[in-house]
mmCIF file with all atom_site columns, C-alpha atoms in Angstrom:
data_model
loop_
_atom_site.group_PDB
_atom_site.id
_atom_site.type_symbol
_atom_site.label_atom_id
_atom_site.label_alt_id
_atom_site.label_comp_id
_atom_site.label_asym_id
_atom_site.label_entity_id
_atom_site.label_seq_id
_atom_site.pdbx_PDB_ins_code
_atom_site.Cartn_x
_atom_site.Cartn_y
_atom_site.Cartn_z
_atom_site.occupancy
_atom_site.B_iso_or_equiv
_atom_site.pdbx_formal_charge
_atom_site.auth_seq_id
_atom_site.auth_comp_id
_atom_site.auth_asym_id
_atom_site.auth_atom_id
_atom_site.pdbx_PDB_model_num
ATOM 1  C CA . MET A 1 1  ? 0.000   0.000   0.000  1.00 56.00 ? 1468 MET A CA 1
ATOM 2  C CA . SER A 1 2  ? 1.401   3.309   -0.956 1.00 49.00 ? 1469 SER A CA 1
ATOM 3  C CA . ASN A 1 3  ? 0.692   5.247   2.248  1.00 46.00 ? 1470 ASN A CA 1
ATOM 4  C CA . ARG A 1 4  ? 2.050   2.628   4.685  1.00 48.00 ? 1471 ARG A CA 1
ATOM 5  C CA . VAL A 1 5  ? -0.675  3.396   7.231  1.00 47.00 ? 1472 VAL A CA 1
ATOM 6  C CA . LEU A 1 6  ? -0.606  -0.235  8.290  1.00 53.00 ? 1473 LEU A CA 1
ATOM 7  C CA . SER A 1 7  ? 2.920   -0.108  9.682  1.00 52.00 ? 1474 SER A CA 1
ATOM 8  C CA . GLY A 1 8  ? 1.731   0.658   13.188 1.00 49.00 ? 1475 GLY A CA 1
ATOM 9  C CA . SER A 1 9  ? 1.210   4.405   13.279 1.00 54.00 ? 1476 SER A CA 1
ATOM 10 C CA . SER A 1 10 ? -1.798  4.203   15.605 1.00 58.00 ? 1477 SER A CA 1
ATOM 11 C CA . LYS A 1 11 ? -1.627  3.530   19.327 1.00 62.00 ? 1478 LYS A CA 1
ATOM 12 C CA . ASN A 1 12 ? -2.726  0.307   21.004 1.00 68.00 ? 1479 ASN A CA 1
ATOM 13 C CA . THR A 1 13 ? -2.513  -1.919  17.964 1.00 87.00 ? 1480 THR A CA 1
ATOM 14 C CA . HIS A 1 14 ? -2.834  -5.672  18.178 1.00 88.00 ? 1481 HIS A CA 1
ATOM 15 C CA . GLY A 1 15 ? 0.949   -5.822  17.794 1.00 91.00 ? 1482 GLY A CA 1
ATOM 16 C CA . ASP A 1 16 ? 1.405   -3.541  20.816 1.00 92.00 ? 1483 ASP A CA 1
ATOM 17 C CA . LYS A 1 17 ? -0.700  -5.932  22.855 1.00 91.00 ? 1484 LYS A CA 1
ATOM 18 C CA . LEU A 1 18 ? 1.275   -8.944  21.667 1.00 92.00 ? 1485 LEU A CA 1
ATOM 19 C CA . ARG A 1 19 ? 4.568   -7.197  22.514 1.00 94.00 ? 1486 ARG A CA 1
ATOM 20 C CA . ALA A 1 20 ? 3.231   -6.300  25.966 1.00 93.00 ? 1487 ALA A CA 1
ATOM 21 C CA . LEU A 1 21 ? 2.168   -9.907  26.487 1.00 92.00 ? 1488 LEU A CA 1
ATOM 22 C CA . ALA A 1 22 ? 5.584   -11.182 25.405 1.00 93.00 ? 1489 ALA A CA 1
ATOM 23 C CA . SER A 1 23 ? 7.344   -8.872  27.883 1.00 95.00 ? 1490 SER A CA 1
ATOM 24 C CA . ASN A 1 24 ? 4.964   -9.624  30.758 1.00 94.00 ? 1491 ASN A CA 1
ATOM 25 C CA . PRO A 1 25 ? 6.972   -11.326 33.512 1.00 93.00 ? 1492 PRO A CA 1
ATOM 26 C CA . LYS A 1 26 ? 3.838   -13.247 34.555 1.00 92.00 ? 1493 LYS A CA 1
ATOM 27 C CA . LEU A 1 27 ? 3.565   -14.973 31.176 1.00 89.00 ? 1494 LEU A CA 1
ATOM 28 C CA . PRO A 1 28 ? 4.111   -18.688 31.796 1.00 88.00 ? 1495 PRO A CA 1
ATOM 29 C CA . LYS A 1 29 ? 7.266   -20.037 30.192 1.00 87.00 ? 1496 LYS A CA 1
ATOM 30 C CA . SER A 1 30 ? 5.144   -22.649 28.453 1.00 82.00 ? 1497 SER A CA 1
ATOM 31 C CA . ASP A 1 31 ? 3.322   -19.868 26.531 1.00 83.00 ? 1498 ASP A CA 1
ATOM 32 C CA . LYS A 1 32 ? 6.371   -17.847 25.457 1.00 87.00 ? 1499 LYS A CA 1
ATOM 33 C CA . LYS A 1 33 ? 6.949   -19.867 22.296 1.00 85.00 ? 1500 LYS A CA 1
ATOM 34 C CA . GLU A 1 34 ? 3.366   -19.384 21.090 1.00 84.00 ? 1501 GLU A CA 1
ATOM 35 C CA . VAL A 1 35 ? 3.464   -15.648 21.809 1.00 87.00 ? 1502 VAL A CA 1
ATOM 36 C CA . SER A 1 36 ? 6.762   -15.374 19.934 1.00 90.00 ? 1503 SER A CA 1
ATOM 37 C CA . ILE A 1 37 ? 5.253   -17.179 16.963 1.00 87.00 ? 1504 ILE A CA 1
ATOM 38 C CA . ALA A 1 38 ? 2.189   -14.923 17.151 1.00 88.00 ? 1505 ALA A CA 1
ATOM 39 C CA . LEU A 1 39 ? 4.440   -11.859 16.995 1.00 92.00 ? 1506 LEU A CA 1
ATOM 40 C CA . LYS A 1 40 ? 6.166   -13.295 13.924 1.00 92.00 ? 1507 LYS A CA 1
ATOM 41 C CA . LYS A 1 41 ? 2.798   -13.994 12.272 1.00 91.00 ? 1508 LYS A CA 1
ATOM 42 C CA . TYR A 1 42 ? 1.683   -10.459 13.117 1.00 93.00 ? 1509 TYR A CA 1
ATOM 43 C CA . SER A 1 43 ? 4.796   -8.957  11.502 1.00 93.00 ? 1510 SER A CA 1
ATOM 44 C CA . GLU A 1 44 ? 4.311   -11.121 8.418  1.00 93.00 ? 1511 GLU A CA 1
ATOM 45 C CA . TRP A 1 45 ? 0.653   -10.036 8.197  1.00 94.00 ? 1512 TRP A CA 1
ATOM 46 C CA . ILE A 1 46 ? 1.543   -6.335  8.446  1.00 94.00 ? 1513 ILE A CA 1
ATOM 47 C CA . GLY A 1 47 ? 4.296   -6.783  5.863  1.00 94.00 ? 1514 GLY A CA 1
ATOM 48 C CA . ALA A 1 48 ? 1.942   -8.561  3.484  1.00 95.00 ? 1515 ALA A CA 1
ATOM 49 C CA . MET A 1 49 ? -0.631  -5.777  3.802  1.00 95.00 ? 1516 MET A CA 1
ATOM 50 C CA . ASP A 1 50 ? 2.008   -3.095  3.309  1.00 95.00 ? 1517 ASP A CA 1
ATOM 51 C CA . SER A 1 51 ? 3.258   -4.782  0.147  1.00 96.00 ? 1518 SER A CA 1
ATOM 52 C CA . LEU A 1 52 ? -0.138  -4.770  -1.571 1.00 96.00 ? 1519 LEU A CA 1
ATOM 53 C CA . ASP A 1 53 ? -0.166  -2.679  -4.713 1.00 96.00 ? 1520 ASP A CA 1
ATOM 54 C CA . GLU A 1 54 ? -3.875  -2.726  -5.478 1.00 96.00 ? 1521 GLU A CA 1
ATOM 55 C CA . GLN A 1 55 ? -6.717  -0.267  -5.234 1.00 96.00 ? 1522 GLN A CA 1
ATOM 56 C CA . GLY A 1 56 ? -10.446 -0.217  -4.623 1.00 96.00 ? 1523 GLY A CA 1
ATOM 57 C CA . ASP A 1 57 ? -12.334 -3.488  -4.425 1.00 97.00 ? 1524 ASP A CA 1
ATOM 58 C CA . LYS A 1 58 ? -9.244  -5.569  -5.245 1.00 97.00 ? 1525 LYS A CA 1
ATOM 59 C CA . LEU A 1 59 ? -7.376  -3.991  -2.341 1.00 96.00 ? 1526 LEU A CA 1
ATOM 60 C CA . LEU A 1 60 ? -10.292 -4.597  0.005  1.00 97.00 ? 1527 LEU A CA 1
ATOM 61 C CA . ALA A 1 61 ? -10.601 -8.228  -1.069 1.00 97.00 ? 1528 ALA A CA 1
ATOM 62 C CA . SER A 1 62 ? -6.870  -8.780  -0.543 1.00 96.00 ? 1529 SER A CA 1
ATOM 63 C CA . LEU A 1 63 ? -6.937  -7.124  2.890  1.00 96.00 ? 1530 LEU A CA 1
ATOM 64 C CA . VAL A 1 64 ? -9.885  -9.271  3.988  1.00 96.00 ? 1531 VAL A CA 1
ATOM 65 C CA . LYS A 1 65 ? -8.148  -12.415 2.720  1.00 95.00 ? 1532 LYS A CA 1
ATOM 66 C CA . LEU A 1 66 ? -4.962  -11.567 4.620  1.00 95.00 ? 1533 LEU A CA 1
ATOM 67 C CA . LEU A 1 67 ? -6.930  -10.755 7.776  1.00 95.00 ? 1534 LEU A CA 1
ATOM 68 C CA . ASN A 1 68 ? -8.776  -14.064 7.614  1.00 93.00 ? 1535 ASN A CA 1
ATOM 69 C CA . GLN A 1 69 ? -5.524  -15.985 7.113  1.00 92.00 ? 1536 GLN A CA 1
ATOM 70 C CA . TYR A 1 70 ? -3.930  -14.244 10.091 1.00 92.00 ? 1537 TYR A CA 1
ATOM 71 C CA . LYS A 1 71 ? -7.021  -14.731 12.253 1.00 91.00 ? 1538 LYS A CA 1
ATOM 72 C CA . ARG A 1 72 ? -7.162  -18.457 11.462 1.00 88.00 ? 1539 ARG A CA 1
ATOM 73 C CA . ALA A 1 73 ? -3.459  -18.900 12.231 1.00 87.00 ? 1540 ALA A CA 1
ATOM 74 C CA . ILE A 1 74 ? -3.820  -17.168 15.601 1.00 85.00 ? 1541 ILE A CA 1
ATOM 75 C CA . GLU A 1 75 ? -7.007  -19.014 16.510 1.00 85.00 ? 1542 GLU A CA 1
ATOM 76 C CA . ILE A 1 76 ? -5.553  -22.399 15.678 1.00 82.00 ? 1543 ILE A CA 1
ATOM 77 C CA . MET A 1 77 ? -2.249  -21.738 17.412 1.00 76.00 ? 1544 MET A CA 1
ATOM 78 C CA . LEU A 1 78 ? -3.384  -19.965 20.558 1.00 66.00 ? 1545 LEU A CA 1
ATOM 79 C CA . VAL A 1 79 ? -6.812  -21.461 21.075 1.00 69.00 ? 1546 VAL A CA 1
ATOM 80 C CA . TYR A 1 80 ? -7.166  -24.858 19.465 1.00 66.00 ? 1547 TYR A CA 1
ATOM 81 C CA . LEU A 1 81 ? -3.663  -26.176 20.047 1.00 65.00 ? 1548 LEU A CA 1
ATOM 82 C CA . ASN A 1 82 ? -3.510  -24.998 23.668 1.00 62.00 ? 1549 ASN A CA 1
ATOM 83 C CA . TYR A 1 83 ? -6.965  -26.169 24.707 1.00 52.00 ? 1550 TYR A CA 1
ATOM 84 C CA . GLY A 1 84 ? -7.146  -29.128 22.354 1.00 47.00 ? 1551 GLY A CA 1
ATOM 85 C CA . GLN A 1 85 ? -4.192  -30.924 23.915 1.00 51.00 ? 1552 GLN A CA 1
ATOM 86 C CA . ASN A 1 86 ? -5.246  -30.702 27.547 1.00 48.00 ? 1553 ASN A CA 1
ATOM 87 C CA . ASP A 1 87 ? -9.005  -30.370 27.550 1.00 47.00 ? 1554 ASP A CA 1
ATOM 88 C CA . ASN A 1 88 ? -11.887 -31.449 25.444 1.00 46.00 ? 1555 ASN A CA 1
ATOM 89 C CA . PHE A 1 89 ? -11.916 -28.479 23.061 1.00 42.00 ? 1556 PHE A CA 1
ATOM 90 C CA . PHE A 1 90 ? -15.619 -28.728 22.315 1.00 43.00 ? 1557 PHE A CA 1
ATOM 91 C CA . GLN A 1 91 ? -16.605 -28.973 25.982 1.00 46.00 ? 1558 GLN A CA 1
ATOM 92 C CA . HIS A 1 92 ? -14.355 -26.045 26.885 1.00 45.00 ? 1559 HIS A CA 1
ATOM 93 C CA . PHE A 1 93 ? -16.193 -23.760 24.485 1.00 46.00 ? 1560 PHE A CA 1
ATOM 94 C CA . ASN A 1 94 ? -19.604 -25.335 25.126 1.00 46.00 ? 1561 ASN A CA 1
ATOM 95 C CA . ILE A 1 95 ? -19.906 -26.495 21.534 1.00 42.00 ? 1562 ILE A CA 1
ATOM 96 C CA . ILE A 1 96 ? -22.590 -29.141 21.195 1.00 44.00 ? 1563 ILE A CA 1
ATOM 97 C CA . TYR A 1 97 ? -23.089 -31.399 18.214 1.00 40.00 ? 1564 TYR A CA 1
ATOM 98 C CA . LEU A 1 98 ? -26.711 -32.133 17.361 1.00 38.00 ? 1565 LEU A CA 1
#
């Protein structure tokens, strides 16, 4: 994108929250690897958005696609993998199959 607005010019971005989490001394050691990976994914997502050279509807479609890819990666890594190994994932989130 030509104006590079996505590089983190606003306060309290998702990346700021991930960096704060990573530097939190109360973060369990067992979670540090996942948070580090999440920060890498975040940087890759921002870089991918910044590199887009499209306009209008094509730009919007590409941004939505990148957001969905990032969201899925974070959900799978931080939610499914953490809860899925120790708990019954579906019971934890009260998901009921009919």
